[in-house]
Short mmCIF file of C-alpha atoms in Angstrom, two decimals:
data_model
loop_
_atom_site.label_atom_id
_atom_site.label_comp_id
_atom_site.label_asym_id
_atom_site.label_seq_id
_atom_site.Cartn_x
_atom_site.Cartn_y
_atom_site.Cartn_z
CA MET A 1 121.87 142.96 103.76
CA MET A 2 122.87 146.70 104.35
CA LEU A 3 122.90 148.67 107.46
CA GLN A 4 120.05 151.18 107.70
CA PHE A 5 120.52 154.79 108.94
CA PRO A 6 117.08 156.64 108.29
CA ASP A 7 117.81 159.64 110.64
CA LEU A 8 118.96 161.81 107.87
CA VAL A 9 115.41 162.65 106.61
CA LYS A 10 114.39 163.78 110.23
CA MET A 11 115.15 167.42 109.41
CA LYS A 12 112.50 170.11 110.70
CA THR A 13 111.82 173.67 109.63
CA LYS A 14 109.74 176.66 110.68
CA LYS A 15 107.16 178.17 108.44
CA MET A 16 108.19 181.01 105.92
CA VAL A 17 105.97 183.36 103.92
CA PHE A 18 108.09 185.11 101.45
CA GLU A 19 105.42 187.51 100.09
CA ASP A 20 104.98 188.82 103.66
CA VAL A 21 108.74 189.84 103.77
CA TYR A 22 110.04 190.62 100.31
CA ALA A 23 108.20 193.81 98.99
CA ALA A 24 107.23 193.12 95.32
CA ARG A 25 107.20 195.90 92.81
CA ASP A 26 104.55 194.33 90.55
CA SER A 27 101.65 191.87 90.78
CA ALA A 28 103.54 189.30 88.74
CA THR A 29 106.46 189.16 91.35
CA LEU A 30 103.88 189.03 94.07
CA GLU A 31 102.21 185.93 92.58
CA GLN A 32 105.63 184.26 92.18
CA LEU A 33 106.54 184.96 95.70
CA LYS A 34 103.27 183.44 96.71
CA GLU A 35 104.11 180.30 94.77
CA VAL A 36 107.42 179.75 96.29
CA SER A 37 105.73 180.04 99.70
CA SER A 38 103.11 177.50 98.56
CA LYS A 39 105.68 175.07 97.30
CA ARG A 40 107.71 175.27 100.44
CA ARG A 41 104.47 174.85 102.71
CA VAL A 42 103.95 171.39 101.36
CA ILE A 43 107.41 170.51 102.23
CA GLU A 44 107.13 172.01 105.82
CA GLU A 45 103.83 170.06 106.30
CA SER A 46 105.55 166.89 105.07
CA ILE A 47 108.68 166.99 107.12
CA ASN A 48 106.98 168.57 110.23
CA GLU A 49 104.35 165.70 109.96
CA SER A 50 101.58 168.43 110.11
CA SER A 51 99.84 167.42 106.89
CA PHE A 52 96.20 166.40 106.94
CA VAL A 53 95.98 165.37 103.25
CA THR A 54 94.69 161.97 102.83
CA GLU A 55 96.69 159.31 100.84
CA ALA A 56 94.40 159.30 97.89
CA ILE A 57 94.43 163.06 97.67
CA ALA A 58 98.36 163.15 98.14
CA ARG A 59 98.60 160.60 95.26
CA GLU A 60 96.43 162.81 93.09
CA MET A 61 98.30 166.05 93.98
CA TYR A 62 101.89 164.93 93.66
CA GLY A 63 102.39 163.08 90.22
CA GLY A 64 100.38 160.02 90.93
CA PHE A 65 103.12 158.56 93.22
CA THR A 66 101.87 156.11 95.80
CA SER A 67 105.30 156.19 97.77
CA PRO A 68 105.39 159.16 100.25
CA LEU A 69 109.19 159.28 99.63
CA GLN A 70 108.36 159.74 95.85
CA GLN A 71 105.84 162.34 96.51
CA ASP A 72 108.45 164.29 98.80
CA LEU A 73 110.88 164.04 95.99
CA HIS A 74 108.27 165.57 93.60
CA LYS A 75 107.55 168.45 96.10
CA LEU A 76 111.15 169.30 96.50
CA GLU A 77 111.57 169.09 92.44
CA GLU A 78 109.03 171.72 92.13
CA TYR A 79 110.18 174.09 94.92
CA LEU A 80 114.06 174.01 94.22
CA PRO A 81 113.84 175.68 90.67
CA LEU A 82 111.71 178.51 92.13
CA LEU A 83 114.14 178.95 95.09
CA GLU A 84 116.94 178.89 92.64
CA ASN A 85 115.40 181.68 90.72
CA LEU A 86 114.61 183.73 93.75
CA ILE A 87 118.30 183.58 94.96
CA PHE A 88 119.34 184.60 91.34
CA HIS A 89 117.48 187.77 91.58
CA ALA A 90 118.29 188.49 95.16
CA ASP A 91 121.94 188.19 94.34
CA LEU A 92 121.45 190.93 91.63
CA VAL A 93 120.37 193.41 94.37
CA SER A 94 122.47 191.96 97.28
CA SER A 95 124.11 195.28 98.06
CA ASN A 96 120.84 196.95 98.95
CA TRP A 97 120.35 196.96 102.73
CA LYS A 98 116.44 196.35 102.26
CA MET A 99 117.33 192.92 100.75
CA PHE A 100 119.62 192.07 103.71
CA GLN A 101 116.93 193.32 106.04
CA TRP A 102 114.15 191.21 104.28
CA THR A 103 116.14 188.10 104.30
CA SER A 104 116.93 188.43 108.00
CA ASP A 105 113.04 189.10 108.80
CA LEU A 106 112.32 185.83 106.77
CA LYS A 107 113.81 183.94 109.76
CA ILE A 108 115.13 180.92 107.93
CA ARG A 109 115.25 178.20 110.50
CA TRP A 110 115.95 174.44 110.28
CA ALA A 111 116.63 171.75 112.86
CA SER A 112 119.40 169.29 112.18
CA SER A 113 119.13 165.51 111.82
CA LEU A 114 122.85 165.12 112.64
CA SER A 115 123.30 167.48 115.46
CA SER A 116 123.84 165.61 118.82
CA SER A 117 122.01 168.46 120.55
CA SER A 118 118.93 167.77 118.48
CA PHE A 119 118.64 164.31 119.95
CA PHE A 120 119.11 165.35 123.70
CA ASN A 121 117.06 168.56 123.86
CA LEU A 122 114.09 167.75 126.01
CA ARG A 123 112.33 170.77 124.83
CA GLY A 124 112.13 169.56 121.26
CA PRO A 125 114.50 169.88 118.33
CA ARG A 126 116.97 172.74 118.32
CA PHE A 127 116.50 175.21 115.51
CA PHE A 128 119.49 177.05 113.68
CA GLN A 129 118.74 180.46 112.11
CA ILE A 130 121.04 181.79 109.57
CA ASP A 131 120.11 184.80 107.52
CA SER A 132 120.96 183.56 103.93
CA LEU A 133 118.79 182.29 101.23
CA ARG A 134 121.87 179.79 100.58
CA PHE A 135 121.22 178.34 103.90
CA GLU A 136 117.73 177.67 102.77
CA LEU A 137 119.00 176.32 99.47
CA GLY A 138 121.66 174.16 101.30
CA MET A 139 119.18 172.65 103.87
CA THR A 140 116.66 171.83 101.15
CA LEU A 141 119.29 170.21 98.93
CA PHE A 142 120.57 168.06 101.99
CA LEU A 143 117.01 166.98 102.53
CA TYR A 144 116.54 166.12 98.68
CA GLY A 145 119.77 164.09 98.92
CA ALA A 146 118.55 162.07 102.01
CA ILE A 147 115.23 161.46 100.59
CA LEU A 148 116.84 160.18 97.32
CA ARG A 149 118.71 157.73 99.62
CA GLU A 150 115.83 156.55 101.54
CA ARG A 151 114.09 155.90 98.31
CA ALA A 152 117.04 153.83 97.12
CA LEU A 153 116.76 151.72 100.02
CA GLU A 154 112.94 151.46 99.58
CA VAL A 155 113.33 150.08 95.90
CA LEU A 156 116.39 147.86 96.78
CA PRO A 157 114.32 144.69 97.30
CA THR A 158 112.83 144.92 93.89
CA ASP A 159 115.06 146.82 91.54
CA LEU A 160 118.89 146.80 92.06
CA VAL A 161 119.66 148.79 89.03
CA GLN A 162 117.12 151.61 90.11
CA SER A 163 118.46 151.57 93.68
CA ALA A 164 122.13 151.98 92.61
CA THR A 165 121.10 154.90 90.37
CA LEU A 166 119.20 156.74 93.08
CA PHE A 167 122.16 156.28 95.40
CA ARG A 168 124.41 157.91 92.67
CA GLU A 169 122.12 160.60 92.22
CA ALA A 170 122.14 161.27 95.91
CA ALA A 171 125.91 161.37 95.75
CA GLY A 172 125.71 163.89 92.97
CA VAL A 173 123.48 166.04 95.05
CA TYR A 174 125.91 166.12 98.08
CA HIS A 175 128.83 166.66 95.82
CA HIS A 176 127.12 169.72 94.28
CA LEU A 177 126.29 170.82 97.75
CA ALA A 178 129.90 170.42 98.97
CA HIS A 179 131.59 172.13 95.82
CA GLU A 180 129.00 174.75 94.63
CA VAL A 181 126.60 175.74 97.32
CA LEU A 182 127.95 175.58 100.86
CA PRO A 183 131.48 177.22 100.11
CA MET A 184 129.46 180.31 99.10
CA LEU A 185 127.65 180.22 102.50
CA GLU A 186 130.55 179.64 104.60
CA PRO A 187 131.28 183.52 105.31
CA ALA A 188 127.75 183.87 106.65
CA LEU A 189 127.85 180.87 108.93
CA PRO A 190 127.92 181.65 112.83
CA ALA A 191 129.86 179.48 115.12
CA GLU A 192 126.85 177.52 116.07
CA ARG A 193 125.70 175.94 112.85
CA PRO A 194 124.02 172.74 111.82
CA PRO A 195 126.31 169.95 110.45
CA GLU A 196 124.33 169.92 107.21
CA ALA A 197 125.60 173.43 106.38
CA ILE A 198 129.40 172.42 106.59
CA SER A 199 131.03 171.48 103.16
CA SER A 200 132.86 168.59 104.56
CA VAL A 201 129.77 166.88 105.94
CA SER A 202 128.41 166.88 102.36
CA THR A 203 131.67 165.32 101.06
CA VAL A 204 131.18 162.65 103.65
CA MET A 205 127.45 162.01 102.56
CA SER A 206 128.61 161.85 98.90
CA LEU A 207 131.22 159.14 99.75
CA ILE A 208 128.61 157.23 101.91
CA CYS A 209 126.11 157.18 98.94
CA MET A 210 128.84 156.21 96.54
CA ALA A 211 129.92 153.25 99.04
CA GLU A 212 125.94 152.31 99.10
CA ALA A 213 125.74 152.42 95.31
CA GLN A 214 128.76 150.22 95.05
CA ALA A 215 127.26 147.71 97.75
CA VAL A 216 124.13 147.47 95.66
CA THR A 217 126.38 146.87 92.54
CA ILE A 218 127.95 144.03 94.30
CA ARG A 219 124.55 142.33 94.87
CA LYS A 220 123.81 142.67 91.15
CA ALA A 221 127.42 141.01 90.51
CA GLU A 222 126.68 138.27 92.91
CA GLU A 223 123.60 137.51 90.92
CA LYS A 224 125.57 137.18 87.76
CA ARG A 225 127.90 134.93 89.65
CA THR A 226 130.97 137.34 89.35
CA THR A 227 134.31 135.64 90.37
CA VAL A 228 134.78 135.59 94.18
CA GLY A 229 138.24 137.36 93.64
CA LEU A 230 136.47 140.33 92.00
CA LEU A 231 133.71 140.31 94.69
CA ALA A 232 136.48 140.63 97.41
CA LYS A 233 138.05 143.57 95.59
CA LEU A 234 134.58 145.38 95.23
CA HIS A 235 133.76 144.85 98.91
CA TYR A 236 137.18 146.35 99.76
CA GLY A 237 136.48 149.24 97.40
CA VAL A 238 133.39 149.95 99.78
CA THR A 239 135.69 149.87 102.69
CA GLN A 240 137.99 152.31 101.03
CA LEU A 241 135.12 154.93 100.29
CA LEU A 242 134.02 154.65 103.84
CA ASP A 243 137.46 154.88 105.30
CA GLU A 244 137.88 158.24 103.32
CA ALA A 245 134.37 159.35 104.71
CA TYR A 246 135.26 158.39 108.30
CA ASP A 247 138.69 160.24 108.06
CA ILE A 248 136.95 163.44 106.86
CA LEU A 249 134.30 163.17 109.62
CA TYR A 250 136.84 162.64 112.23
CA LYS A 251 138.83 165.91 111.29
CA GLU A 252 135.42 167.72 111.15
CA THR A 253 134.27 166.55 114.50
CA ARG A 254 137.42 168.32 116.05
CA GLU A 255 136.01 171.56 114.63
CA CYS A 256 132.33 170.87 115.03
CA LYS A 257 131.60 168.82 118.34
CA ASP A 258 127.81 168.91 117.53
CA ILE A 259 127.92 165.83 115.16
CA SER A 260 125.97 162.80 116.26
CA SER A 261 128.07 159.82 117.50
CA ARG A 262 125.54 157.56 116.08
CA PHE A 263 126.32 158.84 112.53
CA ALA A 264 129.96 158.15 113.12
CA GLU A 265 129.25 154.64 114.41
CA PHE A 266 127.04 154.00 111.33
CA ILE A 267 130.10 154.72 109.03
CA PHE A 268 132.35 152.64 111.20
CA SER A 269 130.06 149.77 111.48
CA CYS A 270 129.39 149.70 107.58
CA ASN A 271 133.22 149.75 107.00
CA ALA A 272 133.89 146.83 109.29
CA LEU A 273 131.00 144.78 107.73
CA HIS A 274 132.28 145.16 104.25
CA GLU A 275 135.84 144.46 105.39
CA LEU A 276 134.51 141.22 106.71
CA ARG A 277 132.65 140.47 103.47
CA SER A 278 135.82 141.24 101.58
CA GLN A 279 137.98 138.91 103.58
CA LYS A 280 135.38 136.22 103.27
CA PHE A 281 135.56 136.44 99.37
CA LEU A 282 139.23 136.62 99.42
CA ALA A 283 139.53 133.45 101.53
CA ASP A 284 137.32 131.71 99.20
CA ASP A 285 139.39 132.82 96.24
CA LEU A 286 142.57 131.74 98.16
CA LYS A 287 141.04 128.30 98.70
CA ASN A 288 140.08 127.87 95.00
CA ALA A 289 143.81 128.68 94.14
CA GLY A 290 144.96 125.93 96.45
CA GLN A 291 146.03 128.09 99.30
CA VAL A 292 143.85 126.69 102.11
CA GLY A 293 146.42 127.58 104.98
CA VAL A 294 146.40 131.13 103.76
CA ALA A 295 142.43 131.16 103.61
CA VAL A 296 142.24 129.91 107.20
CA GLY A 297 144.62 132.63 108.33
CA VAL A 298 142.59 135.40 106.59
CA LEU A 299 139.35 134.13 108.10
CA ARG A 300 140.80 133.76 111.68
CA LEU A 301 142.07 137.35 111.40
CA ALA A 302 138.69 138.57 109.99
CA LEU A 303 136.76 137.09 113.02
CA SER A 304 139.31 138.41 115.55
CA ASN A 305 138.94 141.87 114.14
CA ILE A 306 135.06 141.91 113.68
CA THR A 307 134.34 140.92 117.36
CA LYS A 308 136.08 144.22 118.59
CA LYS A 309 133.82 146.21 116.14
CA MET A 310 130.32 145.01 117.18
CA PRO A 311 127.86 147.97 116.94
CA GLY A 312 125.59 148.91 119.73
CA GLU A 313 122.49 149.35 117.41
CA GLU A 314 120.37 146.09 117.89
CA SER A 315 119.39 146.01 114.06
CA TRP A 316 122.95 146.44 113.07
CA LYS A 317 124.00 143.63 115.51
CA SER A 318 121.67 141.28 113.89
CA VAL A 319 123.26 141.78 110.54
CA PHE A 320 126.86 141.35 112.07
CA ARG A 321 125.71 138.23 113.73
CA LYS A 322 124.64 136.61 110.56
CA GLU A 323 127.77 137.60 108.70
CA ILE A 324 130.00 136.22 111.56
CA ASP A 325 127.92 132.89 111.53
CA ASP A 326 128.54 132.60 107.89
CA VAL A 327 132.37 133.23 108.08
CA SER A 328 132.69 130.96 111.16
CA GLU A 329 131.08 128.12 109.44
CA MET A 330 133.35 128.65 106.45
CA LEU A 331 136.35 128.73 108.75
CA ARG A 332 135.43 125.49 110.41
CA LYS A 333 135.06 123.77 107.09
CA PHE A 334 138.40 125.11 105.72
CA GLU A 335 140.22 124.18 109.01
CA HIS A 336 138.65 120.74 108.92
CA GLU A 337 139.80 120.21 105.28
CA ASN A 338 143.24 121.61 106.03
CA GLU A 339 143.70 119.25 108.94
CA PHE A 340 142.74 116.11 107.37
CA VAL A 341 143.71 116.72 103.62
CA TRP A 342 146.43 119.65 103.05
CA HIS A 343 148.24 120.00 106.34
CA GLU A 344 149.49 123.67 105.34
CA LYS A 345 150.95 125.98 107.70
CA ILE A 346 148.56 128.77 108.89
CA PRO A 347 150.26 132.16 108.27
CA HIS A 348 149.67 135.12 110.72
CA GLY A 349 150.10 138.97 110.60
CA ASP A 350 152.42 140.25 108.03
CA GLU A 351 152.51 136.77 106.34
CA LEU A 352 148.87 137.31 105.15
CA PRO A 353 148.12 138.99 101.84
CA LEU A 354 147.01 142.68 101.94
CA PRO A 355 143.47 143.36 100.60
CA GLN A 356 142.86 145.16 97.38
CA GLY A 357 140.14 147.43 96.55
CA ASN A 358 138.24 148.22 93.36
CA LYS A 359 136.01 151.31 92.99
CA ILE A 360 133.53 151.14 89.97
CA VAL A 361 130.78 153.40 90.56
CA SER A 362 130.60 157.23 89.84
CA ILE A 363 128.34 159.93 90.82
CA ILE A 364 125.36 161.06 88.61
CA PRO A 365 126.17 164.91 88.66
CA TYR A 366 123.29 167.13 89.80
CA ASN A 367 122.29 169.93 87.59
CA PRO A 368 120.19 172.61 89.21
CA LYS A 369 117.31 173.89 87.50
CA ARG A 370 116.01 177.52 87.67
CA TRP A 371 112.60 178.77 86.55
CA GLU A 372 113.67 181.72 84.73
CA ARG A 373 111.07 184.30 85.66
CA GLU A 374 111.62 188.00 86.31
CA LEU A 375 111.43 189.21 89.88
CA ALA A 376 111.10 193.00 90.73
CA PHE A 377 111.41 194.16 94.28
CA LYS A 378 110.47 197.63 95.76
CA LEU A 379 113.85 198.85 96.81
#
């Protein structure tokens, strides 16, 4: 079972009407600006939970999808190419002061799902305003990656292959954000900015989605009765990805104090859980190789470490408890067998084998689409 962190999709935004701000030079541009506003409006209503559309009508409107997550992905996939086109044409005339003023008048505002201030603000979510269309693109893509990730968890019980693919797609979206979108936004960022607008946070998200894709791949490998030695390496590969994510996040929190501590705990807890699973399979592999004493030593160390890393979240605790019970039962059997049959010495500390990791998943690159329509502004 995987730990759940659905908070990422809880972003909020304020209404924007593009045609009320940008002065169109012709009727075709005006219609296209209205279409951008229309496509964004359905996203606003969805994430702000202000839509009054019935389930049946929503299914009819958004590609026949029954899952609200699929419907939201469909909405974003219709909006993003229009937004990319607007940014392309706005960049062509970015030196004109009117374009700068219009973008400022648009009042692009988003509330973070990762900001600690958003959780403890009694007056509701805190909105960040940054006067850049790339801020709009960055926050929209972050939301798109978050919904892809939630959809991956939604299909996990029925389709492991599709789930892993969706996690890899989400990793690709965050990789694109970290390397192509957010670095261009950085010069416009004020001191107070949402974590989602920081490149390194998207790098962290890409690594998390990669780790989750590998965790799903491991479940598929278990179904195929993959050797326990390889399963141990695959689980430790997940730990290595999460180690990298946690290190990057730790460095970032020294610069941005506003990142949710619960997000950091999620990464830390996932890391600890997969490290325990890796040690469980490693111990099984060692026993199969006739090293029962070493296997006992590995399990004792694993249980000693995991008890210090129990998360605070109750739903996460239940996953930990089940895993701890399984490892405790395995240790009991191995100790009993060693005591009555093998009589091997139990090694400790540096005498125990070092874990080895194997990372086998890769991102699916995100390729942005742009509706190539001419836009003319009255400058």
